CSV table of C-alpha atoms in Angstrom, one decimal:
chain,number,residue,atom,x,y,z
H,1,MET,CA,-20.5,-25.5,21.6
H,2,ASN,CA,-20.8,-23.5,24.8
H,3,THR,CA,-17.2,-24.5,25.7
H,4,PHE,CA,-15.9,-23.1,22.4
H,5,ILE,CA,-17.8,-19.8,22.9
H,6,ASP,CA,-16.6,-19.5,26.5
H,7,HIS,CA,-13.0,-19.9,25.3
H,8,PHE,CA,-13.3,-17.9,22.0
H,9,TYR,CA,-11.2,-15.1,23.6
H,10,ILE,CA,-8.2,-17.3,23.1
H,11,LEU,CA,-8.4,-16.8,19.3
H,12,PRO,CA,-7.8,-13.0,19.2
H,13,LEU,CA,-4.9,-13.5,21.7
H,14,ILE,CA,-3.3,-16.1,19.5
H,15,PHE,CA,-3.6,-13.8,16.4
H,16,LEU,CA,-2.3,-10.9,18.4
H,17,ALA,CA,0.7,-12.8,19.7
H,18,LEU,CA,1.4,-14.1,16.1
H,19,PHE,CA,1.2,-10.6,14.7
H,20,VAL,CA,3.6,-9.2,17.2
H,21,GLY,CA,6.0,-12.0,16.5
H,22,LEU,CA,5.8,-11.5,12.8
H,23,GLN,CA,6.4,-7.7,13.2
H,24,LEU,CA,9.4,-8.2,15.4
H,25,THR,CA,11.0,-10.6,12.9
H,26,GLU,CA,10.1,-9.0,9.6
H,27,LYS,CA,7.8,-6.1,8.8
H,28,ARG,CA,7.9,-6.4,5.0
H,29,ARG,CA,5.4,-9.2,4.5
H,30,PHE,CA,1.7,-9.4,3.4
H,31,ILE,CA,1.1,-12.1,6.0
H,32,ASN,CA,1.4,-9.5,8.8
H,33,GLY,CA,-1.6,-7.6,7.5
H,34,ILE,CA,-3.6,-10.9,7.0
H,35,VAL,CA,-2.8,-12.0,10.6
H,36,PHE,CA,-3.7,-8.5,12.0
H,37,ASN,CA,-7.1,-8.7,10.2
H,38,GLY,CA,-7.5,-12.1,11.8
H,39,PHE,CA,-7.0,-10.5,15.2
H,40,LEU,CA,-9.5,-7.7,14.3
H,41,ALA,CA,-12.2,-10.2,13.1
H,42,THR,CA,-11.8,-12.5,16.1
H,43,ALA,CA,-11.7,-9.5,18.5
H,44,VAL,CA,-15.0,-8.3,17.0
H,45,GLY,CA,-16.4,-11.8,17.3
H,46,GLU,CA,-15.4,-11.9,21.0
H,47,LEU,CA,-17.0,-8.5,21.6
H,48,ALA,CA,-20.2,-9.7,19.9
H,49,ILE,CA,-20.3,-12.7,22.2
H,50,LEU,CA,-19.8,-10.5,25.3
H,51,VAL,CA,-22.6,-8.2,24.1
H,52,PHE,CA,-25.1,-11.2,23.6
H,53,GLN,CA,-24.1,-12.6,27.0
H,54,SER,CA,-24.6,-9.2,28.7
H,55,ASP,CA,-27.8,-8.6,30.7
H,56,SER,CA,-27.5,-4.9,30.1
H,57,ARG,CA,-29.9,-3.4,27.6
H,58,ASN,CA,-27.7,-0.3,27.3
H,59,VAL,CA,-24.7,-2.3,26.2
H,60,TYR,CA,-26.9,-4.2,23.7
H,61,TYR,CA,-28.4,-0.9,22.2
H,62,ILE,CA,-25.0,0.7,22.0
H,63,ALA,CA,-23.6,-2.3,20.1
H,64,LEU,CA,-26.6,-2.4,17.8
H,65,ALA,CA,-26.3,1.3,17.0
H,66,ALA,CA,-22.5,0.8,16.2
H,67,ALA,CA,-23.3,-2.1,13.9
H,68,ILE,CA,-26.0,-0.1,12.1
H,69,VAL,CA,-23.6,2.8,11.6
H,70,ALA,CA,-20.9,0.5,10.3
H,71,PHE,CA,-23.4,-1.1,7.9
H,72,LEU,CA,-24.6,2.3,6.6
H,73,ILE,CA,-21.0,3.5,6.0
H,74,ILE,CA,-20.2,0.3,4.1
H,75,LEU,CA,-23.5,0.6,2.1
H,76,PHE,CA,-22.8,4.3,1.3
H,77,PHE,CA,-19.3,3.5,-0.1
H,78,TYR,CA,-20.8,0.5,-2.0
H,79,LEU,CA,-23.6,2.6,-3.6
H,80,PHE,CA,-21.8,6.0,-3.9
H,81,GLY,CA,-18.1,5.2,-3.9
H,82,PHE,CA,-18.0,6.0,-7.6
H,83,LEU,CA,-18.9,9.7,-6.7
H,84,LEU,CA,-15.9,9.9,-4.4
H,85,PHE,CA,-13.6,8.5,-7.1
H,86,LEU,CA,-14.9,11.0,-9.6
H,87,TRP,CA,-14.6,13.9,-7.2
H,88,ASN,CA,-11.0,13.0,-6.4
H,89,ALA,CA,-10.3,12.7,-10.1
H,90,TYR,CA,-11.6,16.2,-10.6
H,91,ILE,CA,-9.3,17.6,-7.9
H,92,VAL,CA,-6.3,15.8,-9.2
H,93,TRP,CA,-7.1,17.0,-12.8
H,94,LYS,CA,-7.1,20.6,-11.5
H,95,LYS,CA,-3.9,20.3,-9.5
H,96,GLU,CA,-1.7,17.8,-11.3
H,97,SER,CA,-0.5,17.0,-14.8
H,98,HIS,CA,-3.0,15.2,-17.1
H,99,THR,CA,-1.1,11.9,-17.3
H,100,LEU,CA,-2.7,8.4,-17.4
H,101,SER,CA,-1.2,7.5,-14.0
H,102,ASN,CA,-2.9,10.6,-12.5
H,103,MET,CA,-6.3,9.6,-13.9
H,104,LEU,CA,-6.7,6.2,-12.1
H,105,THR,CA,-9.5,7.4,-9.8
H,106,LEU,CA,-11.4,8.7,-12.9
H,107,PHE,CA,-11.1,5.3,-14.6
H,108,ILE,CA,-12.2,3.4,-11.5
H,109,GLY,CA,-15.2,5.8,-11.0
H,110,LEU,CA,-16.3,5.2,-14.6
H,111,GLY,CA,-15.6,1.5,-14.3
H,112,LEU,CA,-17.9,1.3,-11.2
H,113,ILE,CA,-20.7,3.1,-13.2
H,114,ALA,CA,-20.1,0.7,-16.1
H,115,LEU,CA,-20.4,-2.4,-13.8
H,116,PHE,CA,-23.8,-1.1,-12.7
H,117,PHE,CA,-25.2,-0.6,-16.2
H,118,VAL,CA,-23.6,-3.7,-17.9
H,119,PRO,CA,-26.2,-6.2,-16.6
H,120,MET,CA,-29.1,-3.8,-17.7
H,121,LEU,CA,-27.4,-3.4,-21.1
H,122,ALA,CA,-27.0,-7.1,-21.5
H,123,ASN,CA,-30.7,-7.6,-20.9
H,124,LEU,CA,-31.7,-4.9,-23.3
H,125,LEU,CA,-29.4,-6.4,-26.1
H,126,HIS,CA,-30.7,-9.9,-25.4
H,127,VAL,CA,-27.3,-11.3,-24.8
H,128,PRO,CA,-27.4,-15.2,-24.7
H,129,GLU,CA,-28.0,-16.5,-21.3
H,130,ASP,CA,-24.8,-18.7,-21.3
H,131,LEU,CA,-22.7,-15.6,-22.1
H,132,ARG,CA,-24.3,-13.6,-19.4
H,133,ILE,CA,-23.7,-16.3,-16.8
H,134,PHE,CA,-20.1,-16.7,-18.0
H,135,ILE,CA,-19.3,-13.0,-17.8
H,136,GLY,CA,-21.3,-12.6,-14.6
H,137,THR,CA,-19.3,-15.4,-12.9
H,138,ILE,CA,-15.9,-14.0,-13.9
H,139,SER,CA,-17.0,-10.4,-12.8
H,140,THR,CA,-18.2,-11.8,-9.4
H,141,VAL,CA,-14.9,-13.5,-8.7
H,142,PHE,CA,-12.9,-10.4,-9.5
H,143,LEU,CA,-15.3,-8.1,-7.6
H,144,LEU,CA,-14.6,-10.3,-4.6
H,145,TYR,CA,-10.8,-10.8,-5.1
H,146,ILE,CA,-9.7,-7.3,-6.1
H,147,PRO,CA,-11.4,-5.4,-3.1
H,148,LEU,CA,-10.2,-8.1,-0.7
H,149,PHE,CA,-6.7,-8.0,-2.0
H,150,PHE,CA,-6.8,-4.2,-1.9
H,151,TYR,CA,-8.0,-4.2,1.7
H,152,LEU,CA,-5.2,-6.5,2.7
H,153,TYR,CA,-2.6,-4.4,0.9
H,154,LEU,CA,-4.0,-1.2,2.5
H,155,SER,CA,-3.8,-2.9,5.9
H,156,SER,CA,-0.2,-3.9,5.3
H,157,LEU,CA,0.7,-0.4,4.2
H,158,ILE,CA,-1.0,1.3,7.2
H,159,ILE,CA,0.7,-1.1,9.6
H,160,TYR,CA,4.1,-0.5,7.9
H,161,LEU,CA,3.7,3.2,8.3
H,162,PHE,CA,3.8,2.8,12.1
H,163,ASN,CA,7.5,1.7,11.6
H,164,ARG,CA,9.7,3.9,13.8
H,165,PRO,CA,13.4,3.2,13.2
H,166,ARG,CA,15.8,4.1,16.0
H,167,TYR,CA,18.1,7.1,15.7
H,168,ASN,CA,21.2,5.0,15.3
H,169,GLN,CA,21.4,4.5,11.5
H,170,ASP,CA,24.6,4.4,9.5
H,171,TYR,CA,22.9,5.1,6.1
H,172,ILE,CA,19.7,6.6,4.7
H,173,ILE,CA,18.9,5.7,1.1
H,174,VAL,CA,16.8,8.4,-0.5
H,175,LEU,CA,14.8,7.0,-3.4
H,176,GLY,CA,14.7,9.1,-6.6
H,177,SER,CA,11.9,10.1,-8.9
H,178,GLY,CA,11.6,12.3,-12.0
H,179,LEU,CA,13.1,15.8,-12.2
H,180,ILE,CA,11.4,19.0,-13.4
H,181,ASP,CA,12.9,20.3,-16.7
H,182,GLY,CA,15.3,17.4,-16.5
H,183,GLN,CA,17.4,19.1,-13.7
H,184,TYR,CA,15.3,20.4,-10.8
H,185,VAL,CA,14.0,18.6,-7.8
H,186,PRO,CA,10.1,18.6,-7.8
H,187,PRO,CA,8.1,19.0,-4.6
H,188,LEU,CA,7.3,15.2,-4.4
H,189,LEU,CA,11.0,14.3,-4.5
H,190,ALA,CA,11.9,17.2,-2.2
H,191,SER,CA,9.6,15.8,0.4
H,192,ARG,CA,11.6,12.5,0.4
H,193,ILE,CA,14.9,14.4,0.8
H,194,GLU,CA,13.5,16.5,3.5
H,195,ARG,CA,12.2,13.5,5.4
H,196,ALA,CA,15.7,12.0,5.3
H,197,MET,CA,17.3,15.3,6.4
H,198,THR,CA,14.8,15.6,9.3
H,199,PHE,CA,15.9,12.1,10.5
H,200,TYR,CA,19.5,13.0,10.0
H,201,HIS,CA,19.2,16.2,12.2
H,202,ARG,CA,17.3,14.4,14.9
H,203,GLN,CA,19.9,11.7,15.1
H,204,VAL,CA,22.7,14.2,15.4
H,205,LYS,CA,20.7,16.2,18.0
H,206,LYS,CA,20.6,13.0,20.1
H,207,GLY,CA,24.4,13.0,20.2
H,208,ARG,CA,24.8,10.1,17.8
H,209,PRO,CA,27.1,9.9,14.7
H,210,ALA,CA,25.5,11.5,11.6
H,211,PRO,CA,24.2,8.9,9.0
H,212,LYS,CA,25.3,9.2,5.4
H,213,LEU,CA,22.6,10.0,2.9
H,214,VAL,CA,22.7,7.8,-0.2
H,215,PHE,CA,20.8,9.5,-3.1
H,216,SER,CA,19.7,6.9,-5.5
H,217,GLY,CA,18.5,7.5,-9.1
H,218,GLY,CA,19.9,7.3,-12.6
H,219,GLN,CA,19.6,9.7,-15.5
H,220,GLY,CA,16.4,9.3,-17.7
H,221,GLY,CA,16.5,9.9,-21.4
H,222,ASP,CA,14.9,13.4,-21.0
H,223,GLU,CA,17.1,14.4,-18.0
H,224,LYS,CA,20.2,16.6,-18.1
H,225,LEU,CA,21.8,14.9,-15.1
H,226,PRO,CA,21.3,11.9,-12.8
H,227,GLU,CA,18.4,12.3,-10.4
H,228,SER,CA,20.8,11.4,-7.5
H,229,VAL,CA,23.1,14.3,-8.4
H,230,ALA,CA,20.2,16.8,-8.4
H,231,MET,CA,19.1,15.3,-5.0
H,232,GLN,CA,22.6,15.6,-3.6
H,233,ARG,CA,22.8,19.3,-4.6
H,234,TYR,CA,19.4,20.0,-3.0
H,235,ALA,CA,20.6,18.4,0.3
H,236,ILE,CA,23.9,20.3,0.2
H,237,ASP,CA,22.1,23.6,-0.5
H,238,HIS,CA,20.0,22.8,2.6
H,239,GLY,CA,22.9,22.3,5.0
H,240,ILE,CA,24.0,18.7,4.6
H,241,PRO,CA,27.8,18.4,4.4
H,242,VAL,CA,29.0,17.0,1.1
H,243,GLU,CA,31.1,14.3,2.9
H,244,GLN,CA,27.9,12.9,4.4
H,245,THR,CA,26.5,12.2,1.0
H,246,LEU,CA,26.8,9.4,-1.6
H,247,THR,CA,25.2,9.1,-5.0
H,248,GLU,CA,24.0,6.0,-6.9
H,249,GLU,CA,23.6,7.1,-10.5
H,250,LYS,CA,22.6,4.0,-12.5
H,251,SER,CA,19.2,2.8,-11.2
H,252,VAL,CA,16.1,3.1,-13.2
H,253,ASN,CA,13.5,1.5,-10.8
H,254,THR,CA,13.0,0.9,-7.1
H,255,LEU,CA,14.5,-2.6,-7.2
H,256,GLN,CA,17.7,-1.3,-8.7
H,257,ASN,CA,17.6,1.6,-6.2
H,258,MET,CA,18.0,-1.0,-3.5
H,259,GLN,CA,20.4,-3.3,-5.3
H,260,PHE,CA,22.9,-0.6,-6.4
H,261,SER,CA,22.7,1.4,-3.2
H,262,LYS,CA,23.5,-1.8,-1.3
H,263,ARG,CA,26.7,-2.2,-3.3
H,264,ILE,CA,27.7,1.4,-2.7
H,265,ILE,CA,27.2,1.1,1.0
H,266,GLU,CA,29.1,-2.2,1.1
H,267,SER,CA,32.1,-0.5,-0.6
H,268,ASP,CA,31.9,2.5,1.7
H,269,THR,CA,31.5,0.9,5.1
H,270,ASP,CA,33.8,-1.1,7.3
H,271,LYS,CA,30.9,-2.6,9.2
H,272,ASP,CA,29.7,-6.2,8.6
H,273,LYS,CA,26.1,-5.2,9.2
H,274,PRO,CA,25.5,-1.4,8.8
H,275,ARG,CA,22.2,-0.1,10.0
H,276,ILE,CA,20.2,1.2,7.0
H,277,ILE,CA,16.8,2.8,6.3
H,278,PHE,CA,15.3,4.3,3.2
H,279,SER,CA,13.2,7.4,2.7
H,280,THR,CA,10.4,7.7,0.2
H,281,ASN,CA,6.8,8.9,0.2
H,282,ASN,CA,4.4,7.3,2.7
H,283,TYR,CA,2.2,5.6,0.0
H,284,HIS,CA,5.4,4.0,-1.5
H,285,THR,CA,7.0,2.7,1.7
H,286,PHE,CA,5.5,-0.8,1.8
H,287,ARG,CA,6.2,-1.7,-1.9
H,288,ALA,CA,9.7,-0.2,-1.5
H,289,GLY,CA,10.2,-2.4,1.5
H,290,LEU,CA,9.2,-5.5,-0.5
H,291,PHE,CA,11.9,-4.5,-3.1
H,292,ALA,CA,14.5,-4.0,-0.3
H,293,LYS,CA,13.7,-7.5,0.9
H,294,GLN,CA,14.0,-8.8,-2.7
H,295,ALA,CA,17.4,-7.2,-2.9
H,296,HIS,CA,18.4,-8.9,0.4
H,297,LEU,CA,18.8,-5.4,1.9
H,298,LYS,CA,17.9,-5.2,5.6
H,299,ALA,CA,16.3,-1.8,5.6
H,300,ASP,CA,12.9,-0.5,6.6
H,301,GLY,CA,11.4,2.8,5.3
H,302,ILE,CA,10.3,6.2,6.6
H,303,GLY,CA,7.6,8.0,4.7
H,304,ALA,CA,7.3,11.6,3.7
H,305,LYS,CA,3.8,13.1,3.8
H,306,THR,CA,1.8,13.3,0.6
H,307,SER,CA,-1.0,15.8,-0.3
H,308,LYS,CA,-4.3,14.2,0.9
H,309,TYR,CA,-6.0,14.8,-2.5
H,310,PHE,CA,-3.2,12.9,-4.3
H,311,LEU,CA,-3.2,9.9,-1.8
H,312,PRO,CA,-6.1,7.9,-3.4
H,313,ASN,CA,-4.6,8.1,-6.9
H,314,ALA,CA,-1.1,7.3,-5.6
H,315,THR,CA,-2.3,4.4,-3.4
H,316,ILE,CA,-4.2,2.9,-6.3
H,317,ARG,CA,-1.1,3.2,-8.5
H,318,GLU,CA,0.9,1.4,-5.9
H,319,PHE,CA,-1.8,-1.3,-5.6
H,320,ILE,CA,-1.6,-1.9,-9.4
H,321,ALA,CA,2.2,-2.2,-9.1
H,322,ILE,CA,1.7,-4.7,-6.3
H,323,LEU,CA,-0.7,-6.7,-8.5
H,324,SER,CA,2.0,-6.8,-11.1
H,325,MET,CA,4.5,-8.1,-8.5
H,326,LYS,CA,1.9,-10.8,-7.6
H,327,ARG,CA,1.1,-11.6,-11.2
H,328,HIS,CA,1.3,-15.4,-10.6
H,329,GLN,CA,-1.3,-15.1,-8.0
H,330,LEU,CA,-3.4,-13.0,-10.3
H,331,LEU,CA,-3.0,-15.6,-13.1
H,332,PHE,CA,-4.2,-18.3,-10.7
H,333,VAL,CA,-7.3,-16.3,-9.8
H,334,THR,CA,-8.0,-15.6,-13.5
H,335,ILE,CA,-7.8,-19.4,-14.3
H,336,CYS,CA,-10.0,-20.2,-11.4
H,337,SER,CA,-12.6,-17.6,-12.5
H,338,LEU,CA,-12.7,-19.1,-16.0
H,339,LEU,CA,-13.2,-22.6,-14.6
H,340,PHE,CA,-16.0,-21.4,-12.2
H,341,ALA,CA,-17.6,-19.6,-15.2
H,342,ILE,CA,-17.5,-22.8,-17.3
H,343,LEU,CA,-18.9,-24.8,-14.4
H,344,ALA,CA,-21.7,-22.3,-13.9
H,345,VAL,CA,-22.7,-22.5,-17.6
H,346,LEU,CA,-22.7,-26.4,-17.4
H,347,LEU,CA,-24.8,-26.4,-14.2
H,348,ASN,CA,-27.3,-24.0,-15.8
H,349,HIS,CA,-27.7,-26.5,-18.7
H,350,LEU,CA,-28.1,-29.4,-16.3
H,351,ASN,CA,-30.9,-27.6,-14.5
C-alpha cells in the first residue's frame, strides 16, 4: 500500500501525457475533457498525499482551509443554485425576447424547487411506498448522470475555447443564425462575422495571404434573403473585399453549414488539404466542432464573445442539443434507471 502511495504521482503524469496526446491529434472529442478531469482528480489526490505526509502544520491548516472553502462553495450552489438560475432568468427576460429557448434558466430554477418539494408532497399525499421508491430511484440516477454529464461537457467546452489556430488559414467558415426583420444582421450574428474579420486582418498584418470568408446560412421561411448574403453584405460594408468572400446559401442547421461549406471550398481551391477554421459564438464552438468532425471537415473553431448574462442560458441550450446528439447514451441511462428502480422495489419487498 505504501509503495502505491509513494508512486501515486505517476497517475497524474500519465493522465496529463494522455491528455496532451489527445489534444494534439484531435481536439473535438469528449474523451479529452474526461481525461483532463482524470488528471485534475489524481493531481488533487497527490496533493492530499503530500499534505498528509508533510510535517508542517501550516501546510496542513492551509490545505484544510482550502478544502472547507471548496466544500462551502459546492454546498452553496447545491442549496441555493436555484436562486442563481432564477436571477439569471429575470435578467434574460428583461434584455432578450421572451422565447422558450431564452427561458431555460427559469425552467431549471423552478425544476430544482420542485425537486425539493416533491418528496414532501409525496408524503403528504400518502403516495404508495413502491411508487415513491420507484420514482426516487429514477430521480437519483438522473440527478447523478445529468450534472456529471454537464460538468464533462462544460470541461470539454472550456478546454476547446483555448484553441488558438495559426494565422495561416485559407478559409474561415462563418456560421449563420437568424436575421432581424428577415434581412438585417443581429448583434449575435455580427459578433461571429467580426470575430472572423479580426482573424482575417491579423493574418494579413502578419504578411500572409488573406483567407477567404465563407458565409454559411440558407434562407428561412420568414427571411427575405439567405442569411449568408446578409452576412456577406455586412462584411463588405466593413471593408472585406468582395473577391475574398463566398456564400453558401442552402444550409438550415450547423451540420449542413459544415457539409455544404466543405463542398464550396473544395470547388474553389486547388489545394488538396486547405487550412480551414470556423467562426461562431464561444458557447457554440465545441458542438460546432463535433458537427465539423461529423462532416469529415478538418476545421477547429474560434469563438466570439457573448454577453455574460446570456451565457448560462446559451450554454444550457447547447447542453440540451448535445444530449440530443447523444440520445443513444441517454436512452441507455433511462433503461438502466428503470431497471434499478424495479430492483429497488423488489428488494424493498424482500426486506
